[in-house]
Amino acid sequence: MNLLLLRGLLQDPGSWEEFGARLRTHAPHLKPVYFDLPGVGSEYRRSSPESVTALRIDLAKRFHEKIAQKKLSAGPWAIAGSGIGAMIALDWASAEPTLFKRMILMN
């Protein structure tokens, strides 16, 4: 199963890297994928949308583009979010209820 990881706004871009390495060791069936929010990490040059829904729309657009380009698997998908990442995950699950088979929310 693919696992989309969304970090909190103030977390370091490497926040999920150690977690992802542990997942690959202890749960090799999970394939972690990371997306930075606009305005932080690899997306630091972009301005950040002003709402959780706008953040979700931005992430969903990039996510679906990568699937269409065959850079990501079509599924199945789970999502894990921390802080604002958890808020985005909830919004995303509401907007696309069949996309994620599992959800982990933290903080």
CSV table of C-alpha atoms in Angstrom, one decimal:
chain,number,residue,atom,x,y,z
A,1,MET,CA,0.0,0.0,0.0
A,2,ASN,CA,1.2,3.5,-0.8
A,3,LEU,CA,1.3,6.0,2.1
A,4,LEU,CA,1.1,9.7,1.5
A,5,LEU,CA,2.8,11.6,4.3
A,6,LEU,CA,1.8,15.2,5.0
A,7,ARG,CA,3.9,17.0,7.6
A,8,GLY,CA,2.9,19.9,9.9
A,9,LEU,CA,3.6,23.5,8.9
A,10,LEU,CA,6.5,24.0,11.3
A,11,GLN,CA,8.1,20.6,10.9
A,12,ASP,CA,11.5,20.2,9.3
A,13,PRO,CA,11.4,18.9,5.7
A,14,GLY,CA,13.3,15.9,6.9
A,15,SER,CA,10.6,15.1,9.5
A,16,TRP,CA,9.3,12.1,7.6
A,17,GLU,CA,12.6,10.8,6.3
A,18,GLU,CA,13.6,8.8,9.5
A,19,PHE,CA,10.0,7.7,9.9
A,20,GLY,CA,9.9,6.6,6.2
A,21,ALA,CA,13.2,4.6,6.7
A,22,ARG,CA,11.7,2.8,9.7
A,23,LEU,CA,8.5,2.1,7.7
A,24,ARG,CA,10.6,0.5,5.0
A,25,THR,CA,12.4,-1.7,7.6
A,26,HIS,CA,9.4,-2.7,9.7
A,27,ALA,CA,6.5,-2.4,7.2
A,28,PRO,CA,8.0,-3.1,3.8
A,29,HIS,CA,4.6,-3.4,2.3
A,30,LEU,CA,4.1,0.4,2.8
A,31,LYS,CA,5.6,2.7,0.3
A,32,PRO,CA,5.9,6.2,1.8
A,33,VAL,CA,5.5,9.3,-0.5
A,34,TYR,CA,6.1,12.8,0.6
A,35,PHE,CA,4.6,16.1,-0.6
A,36,ASP,CA,5.7,19.5,0.8
A,37,LEU,CA,3.1,22.1,1.3
A,38,PRO,CA,3.4,25.3,-0.8
A,39,GLY,CA,5.7,27.8,0.9
A,40,VAL,CA,7.8,25.3,2.8
A,41,GLY,CA,10.4,22.6,2.1
A,42,SER,CA,11.0,22.0,-1.6
A,43,GLU,CA,8.0,24.3,-2.4
A,44,TYR,CA,9.4,27.2,-0.4
A,45,ARG,CA,9.4,29.6,-3.4
A,46,ARG,CA,5.6,29.3,-3.8
A,47,SER,CA,3.2,31.3,-1.8
A,48,SER,CA,1.0,29.4,0.6
A,49,PRO,CA,-2.8,29.3,0.1
A,50,GLU,CA,-4.7,30.7,3.0
A,51,SER,CA,-7.0,27.8,3.8
A,52,VAL,CA,-6.8,24.1,4.5
A,53,THR,CA,-9.1,23.5,1.5
A,54,ALA,CA,-6.9,25.5,-0.8
A,55,LEU,CA,-3.8,23.6,0.5
A,56,ARG,CA,-5.6,20.3,-0.2
A,57,ILE,CA,-6.6,21.4,-3.7
A,58,ASP,CA,-3.0,22.3,-4.5
A,59,LEU,CA,-1.7,19.0,-3.1
A,60,ALA,CA,-4.4,17.0,-4.8
A,61,LYS,CA,-3.6,18.6,-8.2
A,62,ARG,CA,0.1,17.7,-7.9
A,63,PHE,CA,-0.7,14.2,-6.5
A,64,HIS,CA,-3.1,13.4,-9.4
A,65,GLU,CA,-0.7,14.8,-12.0
A,66,LYS,CA,2.0,12.5,-10.8
A,67,ILE,CA,-0.4,9.5,-11.0
A,68,ALA,CA,-1.4,10.6,-14.5
A,69,GLN,CA,2.3,10.8,-15.5
A,70,LYS,CA,2.8,7.3,-14.0
A,71,LYS,CA,5.3,8.7,-11.5
A,72,LEU,CA,3.1,7.4,-8.7
A,73,SER,CA,1.0,4.3,-8.4
A,74,ALA,CA,-2.8,4.6,-8.9
A,75,GLY,CA,-3.3,2.9,-5.5
A,76,PRO,CA,-4.3,1.7,-3.1
A,77,TRP,CA,-3.4,4.7,-0.9
A,78,ALA,CA,-3.4,5.5,2.8
A,79,ILE,CA,-2.7,9.0,4.1
A,80,ALA,CA,-1.0,10.2,7.3
A,81,GLY,CA,-0.8,13.7,8.5
A,82,SER,CA,0.6,15.6,11.4
A,83,GLY,CA,-0.6,19.1,12.5
A,84,ILE,CA,-1.9,21.0,9.5
A,85,GLY,CA,-1.1,17.9,7.5
A,86,ALA,CA,-3.8,16.0,9.5
A,87,MET,CA,-6.3,18.8,8.8
A,88,ILE,CA,-5.5,18.6,5.1
A,89,ALA,CA,-5.9,14.8,5.2
A,90,LEU,CA,-9.4,15.1,6.8
A,91,ASP,CA,-10.4,17.7,4.2
A,92,TRP,CA,-9.0,15.5,1.4
A,93,ALA,CA,-10.8,12.4,2.7
A,94,SER,CA,-14.1,14.3,2.7
A,95,ALA,CA,-13.5,15.6,-0.9
A,96,GLU,CA,-12.4,12.3,-2.3
A,97,PRO,CA,-13.9,9.6,0.0
A,98,THR,CA,-12.8,6.6,-2.1
A,99,LEU,CA,-9.2,7.6,-2.6
A,100,PHE,CA,-7.7,6.7,0.8
A,101,LYS,CA,-8.3,3.3,2.3
A,102,ARG,CA,-6.7,4.2,5.6
A,103,MET,CA,-6.0,7.4,7.5
A,104,ILE,CA,-3.6,8.3,10.3
A,105,LEU,CA,-4.0,11.7,12.0
A,106,MET,CA,-1.5,13.0,14.5
A,107,ASN,CA,-1.6,16.1,16.8
